[in-house]
PDB file of C-alpha atoms and ligand atoms in Angstrom:
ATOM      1  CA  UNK A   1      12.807  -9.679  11.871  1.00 47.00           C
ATOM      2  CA  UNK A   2       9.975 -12.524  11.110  1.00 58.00           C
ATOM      3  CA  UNK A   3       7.522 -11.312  14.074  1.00 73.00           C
ATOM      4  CA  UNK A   4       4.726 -12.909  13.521  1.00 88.00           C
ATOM      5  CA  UNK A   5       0.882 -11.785  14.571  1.00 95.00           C
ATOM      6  CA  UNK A   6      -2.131 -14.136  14.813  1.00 97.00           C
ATOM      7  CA  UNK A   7      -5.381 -14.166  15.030  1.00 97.00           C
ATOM      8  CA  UNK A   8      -5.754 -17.193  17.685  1.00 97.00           C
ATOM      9  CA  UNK A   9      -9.051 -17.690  16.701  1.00 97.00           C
ATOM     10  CA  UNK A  10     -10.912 -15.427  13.522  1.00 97.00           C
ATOM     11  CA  UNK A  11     -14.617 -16.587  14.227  1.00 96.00           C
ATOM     12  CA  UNK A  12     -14.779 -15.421  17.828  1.00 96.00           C
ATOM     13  CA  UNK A  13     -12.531 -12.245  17.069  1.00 97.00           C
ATOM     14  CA  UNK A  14     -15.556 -11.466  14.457  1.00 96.00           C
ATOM     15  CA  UNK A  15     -18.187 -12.778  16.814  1.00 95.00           C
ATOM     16  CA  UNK A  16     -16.404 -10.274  20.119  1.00 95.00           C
ATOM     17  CA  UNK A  17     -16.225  -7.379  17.371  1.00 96.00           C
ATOM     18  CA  UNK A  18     -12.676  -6.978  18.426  1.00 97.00           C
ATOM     19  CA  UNK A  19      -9.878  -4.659  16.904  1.00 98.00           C
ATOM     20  CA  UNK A  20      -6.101  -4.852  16.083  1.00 98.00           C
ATOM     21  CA  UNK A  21      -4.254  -2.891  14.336  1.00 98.00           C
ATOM     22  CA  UNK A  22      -0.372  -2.022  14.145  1.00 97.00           C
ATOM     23  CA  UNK A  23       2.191  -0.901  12.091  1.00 97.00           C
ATOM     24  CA  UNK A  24       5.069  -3.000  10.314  1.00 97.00           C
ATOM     25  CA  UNK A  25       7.875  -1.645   8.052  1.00 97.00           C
ATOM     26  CA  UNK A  26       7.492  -2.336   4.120  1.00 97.00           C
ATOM     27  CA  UNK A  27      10.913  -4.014   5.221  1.00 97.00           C
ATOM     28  CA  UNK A  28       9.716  -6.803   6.861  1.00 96.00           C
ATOM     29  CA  UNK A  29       7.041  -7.622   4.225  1.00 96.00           C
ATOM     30  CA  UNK A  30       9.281  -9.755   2.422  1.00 96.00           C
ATOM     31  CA  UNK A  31       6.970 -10.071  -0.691  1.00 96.00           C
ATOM     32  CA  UNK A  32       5.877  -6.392  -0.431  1.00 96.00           C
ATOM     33  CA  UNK A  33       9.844  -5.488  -0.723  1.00 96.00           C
ATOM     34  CA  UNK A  34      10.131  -7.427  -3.585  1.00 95.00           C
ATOM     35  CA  UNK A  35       8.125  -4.559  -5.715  1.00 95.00           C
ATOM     36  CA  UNK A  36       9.651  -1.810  -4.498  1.00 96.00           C
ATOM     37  CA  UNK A  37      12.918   0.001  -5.358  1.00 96.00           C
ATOM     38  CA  UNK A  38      13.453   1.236  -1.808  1.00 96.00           C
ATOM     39  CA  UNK A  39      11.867  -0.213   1.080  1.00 96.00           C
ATOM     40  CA  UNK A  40      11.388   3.135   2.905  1.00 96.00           C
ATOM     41  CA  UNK A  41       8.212   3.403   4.933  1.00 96.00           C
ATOM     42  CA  UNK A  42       5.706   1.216   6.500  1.00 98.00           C
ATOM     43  CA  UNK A  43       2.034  -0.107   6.642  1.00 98.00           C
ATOM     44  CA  UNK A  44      -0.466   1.073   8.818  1.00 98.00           C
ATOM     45  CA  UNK A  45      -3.337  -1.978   9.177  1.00 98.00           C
ATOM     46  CA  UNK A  46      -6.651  -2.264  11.127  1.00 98.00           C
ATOM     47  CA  UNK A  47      -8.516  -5.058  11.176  1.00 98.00           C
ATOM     48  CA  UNK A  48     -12.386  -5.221  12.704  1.00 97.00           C
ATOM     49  CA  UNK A  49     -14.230  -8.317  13.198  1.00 97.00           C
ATOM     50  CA  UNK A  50     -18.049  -7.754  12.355  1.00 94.00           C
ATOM     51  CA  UNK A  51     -20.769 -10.103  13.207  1.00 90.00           C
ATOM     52  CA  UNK A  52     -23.764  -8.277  13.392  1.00 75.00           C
ATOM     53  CA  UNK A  53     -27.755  -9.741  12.705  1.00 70.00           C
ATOM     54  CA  UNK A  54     -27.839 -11.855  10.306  1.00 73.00           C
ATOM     55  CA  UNK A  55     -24.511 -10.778   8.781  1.00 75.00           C
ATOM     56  CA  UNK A  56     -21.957 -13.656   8.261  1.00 84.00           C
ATOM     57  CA  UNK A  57     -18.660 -13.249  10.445  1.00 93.00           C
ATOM     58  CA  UNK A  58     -16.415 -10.908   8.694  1.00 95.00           C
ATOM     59  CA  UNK A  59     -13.221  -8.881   8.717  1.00 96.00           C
ATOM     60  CA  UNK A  60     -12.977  -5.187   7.901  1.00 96.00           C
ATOM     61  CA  UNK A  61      -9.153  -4.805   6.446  1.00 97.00           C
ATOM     62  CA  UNK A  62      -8.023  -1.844   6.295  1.00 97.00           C
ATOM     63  CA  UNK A  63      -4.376  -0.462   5.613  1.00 98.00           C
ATOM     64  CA  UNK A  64      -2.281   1.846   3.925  1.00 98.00           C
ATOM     65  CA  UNK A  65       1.298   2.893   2.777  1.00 98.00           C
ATOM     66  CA  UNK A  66       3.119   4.792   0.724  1.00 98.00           C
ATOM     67  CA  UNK A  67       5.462   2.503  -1.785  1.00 97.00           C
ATOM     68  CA  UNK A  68       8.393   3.515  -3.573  1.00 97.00           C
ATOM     69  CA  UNK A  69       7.397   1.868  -6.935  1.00 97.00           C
ATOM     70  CA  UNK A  70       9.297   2.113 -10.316  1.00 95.00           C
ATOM     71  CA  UNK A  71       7.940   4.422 -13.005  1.00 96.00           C
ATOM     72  CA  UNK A  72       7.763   2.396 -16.336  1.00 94.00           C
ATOM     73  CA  UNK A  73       8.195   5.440 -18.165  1.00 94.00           C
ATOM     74  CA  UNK A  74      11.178   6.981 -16.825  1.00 95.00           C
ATOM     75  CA  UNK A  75      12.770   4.197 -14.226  1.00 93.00           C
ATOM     76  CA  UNK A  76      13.061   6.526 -11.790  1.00 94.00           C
ATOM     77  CA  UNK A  77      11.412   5.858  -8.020  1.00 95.00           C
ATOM     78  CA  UNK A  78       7.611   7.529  -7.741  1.00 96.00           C
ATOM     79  CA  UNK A  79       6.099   7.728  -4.965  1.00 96.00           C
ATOM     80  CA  UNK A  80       2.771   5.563  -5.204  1.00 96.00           C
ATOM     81  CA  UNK A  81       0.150   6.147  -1.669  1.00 97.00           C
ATOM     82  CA  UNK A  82      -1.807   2.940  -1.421  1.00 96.00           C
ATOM     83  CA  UNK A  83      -4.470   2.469   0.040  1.00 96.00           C
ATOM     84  CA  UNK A  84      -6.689  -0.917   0.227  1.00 96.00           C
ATOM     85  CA  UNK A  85     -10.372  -1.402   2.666  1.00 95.00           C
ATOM     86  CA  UNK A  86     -11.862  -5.410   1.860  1.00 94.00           C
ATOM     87  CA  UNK A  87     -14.285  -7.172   3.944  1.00 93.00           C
ATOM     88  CA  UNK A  88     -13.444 -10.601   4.276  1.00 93.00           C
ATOM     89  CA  UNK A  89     -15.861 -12.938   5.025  1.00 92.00           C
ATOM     90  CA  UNK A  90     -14.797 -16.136   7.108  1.00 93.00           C
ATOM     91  CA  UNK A  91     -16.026 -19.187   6.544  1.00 91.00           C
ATOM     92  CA  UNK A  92     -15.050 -22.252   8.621  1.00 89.00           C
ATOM     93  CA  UNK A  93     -11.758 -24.370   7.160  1.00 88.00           C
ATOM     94  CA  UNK A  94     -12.908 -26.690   4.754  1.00 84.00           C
ATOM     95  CA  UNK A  95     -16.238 -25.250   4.002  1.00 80.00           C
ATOM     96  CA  UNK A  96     -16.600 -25.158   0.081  1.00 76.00           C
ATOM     97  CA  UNK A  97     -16.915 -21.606  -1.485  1.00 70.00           C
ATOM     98  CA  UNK A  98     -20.515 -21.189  -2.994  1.00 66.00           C
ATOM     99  CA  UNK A  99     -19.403 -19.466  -6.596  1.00 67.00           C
ATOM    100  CA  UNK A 100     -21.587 -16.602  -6.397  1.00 64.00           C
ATOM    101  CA  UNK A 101     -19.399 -15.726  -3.102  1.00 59.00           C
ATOM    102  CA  UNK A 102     -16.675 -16.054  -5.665  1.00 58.00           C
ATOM    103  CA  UNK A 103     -18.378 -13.568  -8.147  1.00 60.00           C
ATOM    104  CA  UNK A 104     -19.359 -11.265  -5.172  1.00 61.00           C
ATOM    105  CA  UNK A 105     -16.433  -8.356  -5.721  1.00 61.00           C
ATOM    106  CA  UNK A 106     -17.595  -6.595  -2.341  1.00 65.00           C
ATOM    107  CA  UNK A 107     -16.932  -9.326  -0.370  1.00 71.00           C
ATOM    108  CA  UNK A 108     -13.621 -12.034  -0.018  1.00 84.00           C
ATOM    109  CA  UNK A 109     -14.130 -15.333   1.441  1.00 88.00           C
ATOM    110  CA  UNK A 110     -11.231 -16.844   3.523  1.00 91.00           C
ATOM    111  CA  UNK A 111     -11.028 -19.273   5.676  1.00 92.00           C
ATOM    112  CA  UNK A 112     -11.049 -18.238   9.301  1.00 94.00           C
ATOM    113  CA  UNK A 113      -7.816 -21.057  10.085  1.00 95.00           C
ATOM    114  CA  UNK A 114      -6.816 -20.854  13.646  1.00 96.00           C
ATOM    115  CA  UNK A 115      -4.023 -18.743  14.507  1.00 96.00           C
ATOM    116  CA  UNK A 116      -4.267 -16.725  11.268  1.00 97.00           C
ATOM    117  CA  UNK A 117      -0.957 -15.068   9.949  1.00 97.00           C
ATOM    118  CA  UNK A 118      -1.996 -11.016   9.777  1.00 97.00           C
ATOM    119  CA  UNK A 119       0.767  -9.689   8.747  1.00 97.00           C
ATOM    120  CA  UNK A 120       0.313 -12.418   5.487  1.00 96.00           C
ATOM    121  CA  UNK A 121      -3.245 -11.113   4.989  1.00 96.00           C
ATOM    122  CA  UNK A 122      -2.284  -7.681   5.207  1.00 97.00           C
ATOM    123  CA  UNK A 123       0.653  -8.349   2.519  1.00 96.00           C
ATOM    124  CA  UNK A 124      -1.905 -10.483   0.226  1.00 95.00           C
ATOM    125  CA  UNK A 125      -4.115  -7.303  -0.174  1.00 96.00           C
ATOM    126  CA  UNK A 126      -2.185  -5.222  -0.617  1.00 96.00           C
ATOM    127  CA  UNK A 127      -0.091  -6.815  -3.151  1.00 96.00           C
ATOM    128  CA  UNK A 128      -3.827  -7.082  -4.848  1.00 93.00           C
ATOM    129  CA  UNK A 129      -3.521  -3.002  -4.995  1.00 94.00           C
ATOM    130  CA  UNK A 130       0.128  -2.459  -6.492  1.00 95.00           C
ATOM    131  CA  UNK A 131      -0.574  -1.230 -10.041  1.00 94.00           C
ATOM    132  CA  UNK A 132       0.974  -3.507 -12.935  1.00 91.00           C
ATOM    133  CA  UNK A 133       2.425  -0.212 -14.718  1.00 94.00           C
ATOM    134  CA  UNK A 134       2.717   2.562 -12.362  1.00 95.00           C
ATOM    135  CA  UNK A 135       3.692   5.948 -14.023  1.00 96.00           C
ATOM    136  CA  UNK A 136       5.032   9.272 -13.242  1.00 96.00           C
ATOM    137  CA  UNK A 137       1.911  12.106 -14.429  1.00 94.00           C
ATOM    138  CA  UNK A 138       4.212  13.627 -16.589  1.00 94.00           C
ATOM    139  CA  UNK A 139       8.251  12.497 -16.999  1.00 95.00           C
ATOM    140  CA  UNK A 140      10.311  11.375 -19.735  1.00 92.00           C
ATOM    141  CA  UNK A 141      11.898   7.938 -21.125  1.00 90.00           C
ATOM    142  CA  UNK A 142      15.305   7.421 -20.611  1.00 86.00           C
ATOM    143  CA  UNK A 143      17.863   8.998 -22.697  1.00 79.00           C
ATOM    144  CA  UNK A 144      18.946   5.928 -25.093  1.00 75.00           C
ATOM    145  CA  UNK A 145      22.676   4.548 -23.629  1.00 69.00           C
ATOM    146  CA  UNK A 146      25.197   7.032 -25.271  1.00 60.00           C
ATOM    147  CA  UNK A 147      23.066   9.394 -26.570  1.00 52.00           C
ATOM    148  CA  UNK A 148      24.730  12.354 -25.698  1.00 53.00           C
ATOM    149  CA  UNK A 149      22.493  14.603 -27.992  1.00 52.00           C
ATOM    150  CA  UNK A 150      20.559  16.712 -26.197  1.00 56.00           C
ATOM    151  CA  UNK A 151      17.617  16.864 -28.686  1.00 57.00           C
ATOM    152  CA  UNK A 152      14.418  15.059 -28.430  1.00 62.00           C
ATOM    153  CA  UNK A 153      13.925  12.670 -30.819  1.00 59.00           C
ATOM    154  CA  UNK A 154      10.555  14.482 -31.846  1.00 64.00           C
ATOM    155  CA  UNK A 155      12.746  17.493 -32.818  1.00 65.00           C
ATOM    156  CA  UNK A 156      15.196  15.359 -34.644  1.00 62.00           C
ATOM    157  CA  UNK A 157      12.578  13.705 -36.733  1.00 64.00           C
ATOM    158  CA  UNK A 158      11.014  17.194 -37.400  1.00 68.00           C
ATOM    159  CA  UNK A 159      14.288  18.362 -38.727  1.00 64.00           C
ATOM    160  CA  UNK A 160      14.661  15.274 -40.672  1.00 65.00           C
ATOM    161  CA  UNK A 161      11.067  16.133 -41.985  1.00 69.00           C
ATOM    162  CA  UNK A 162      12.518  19.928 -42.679  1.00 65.00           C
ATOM    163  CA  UNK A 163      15.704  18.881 -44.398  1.00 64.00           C
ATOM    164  CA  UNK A 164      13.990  16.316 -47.071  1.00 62.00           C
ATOM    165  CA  UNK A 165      11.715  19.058 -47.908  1.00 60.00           C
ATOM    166  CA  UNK A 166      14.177  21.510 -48.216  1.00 53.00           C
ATOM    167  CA  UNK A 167      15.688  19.538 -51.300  1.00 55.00           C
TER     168      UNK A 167
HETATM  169 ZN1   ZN B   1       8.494   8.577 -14.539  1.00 87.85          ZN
END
């Protein structure tokens, strides 16, 4: 259940360019779960270290899944794909963040800590990519609790609207 995936060490992964990627079940992802309504599916992640001239040692995350969110509209499950690509820059642990790194929206700083949790990172980004109020394209509220009338409450109001004028 907890498997756990490190980077033993992020600056030389960036500095060898190496690559891991895997695949864990939304399942497993305990925070993940925790917005879902069913934890169906799983998360496909990459991540690239990149170190090239003059560029700063980095991580290219990459990962996708499809989530079974709740529509705020209607309640029911939707469907949501999610996709989320972030270069993370590494600094060493400790270093203090200049503020226009923390301005810089293209690029996230993190500290490259030793034996860094992936599967963490890869729940922390994509958590940043859940929508606050996913919706349905087109569905309907919820009946109201005993409302066995079938009609809309548009058409009941237009009715309403029909029968004052009527007298
Ligand atoms: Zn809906």
């Amino acid at each position: 259940m907890s498997r756990r995936i490190v980077i033993a060490d992020p600056l030389k992964f960036a500095a060898d360019g190496a690559r891991l990627s895997g695949v864990v079940p939304v399942a497993e992802l305990s925070r993940l779960a925790g917005v879902v309504v069913d934890t169906v599916g799983a998360v496909s992640y990459e991540l690239v270290g990149e170190s090239g001239l003059g560029r700063s040692p980095a991580l290219r995350f990459s990962a996708s899944v499809v989530l079974q969110l709740c529509c705020q509209r209607c309640l029911e499950a939707l469907e949501w794909p999610l996709a989320r690509e972030s270069v993370l820059q590494l600094v060493r642990p400790g270093t203090p963040i200049p503020d226009e790194e923390l301005e810089n929206d293209e690029a996230d700083v993190i500290e490259a800590v030793p034996d860094m949790d992936v599967l963490a990172l890869v729940e922390d980004e994509l958590l940043l990519a859940v929508p606050l109020a996913p919706r349905h394209e087109s569905c309907d509220p919820p009946r109201p609790l005993g409302g066995a009338d079938k009609e809309s409450p548009f058409a009941a109001l237009a009715k309403l609207r029909k029968d004052s004028r009527a007298h």
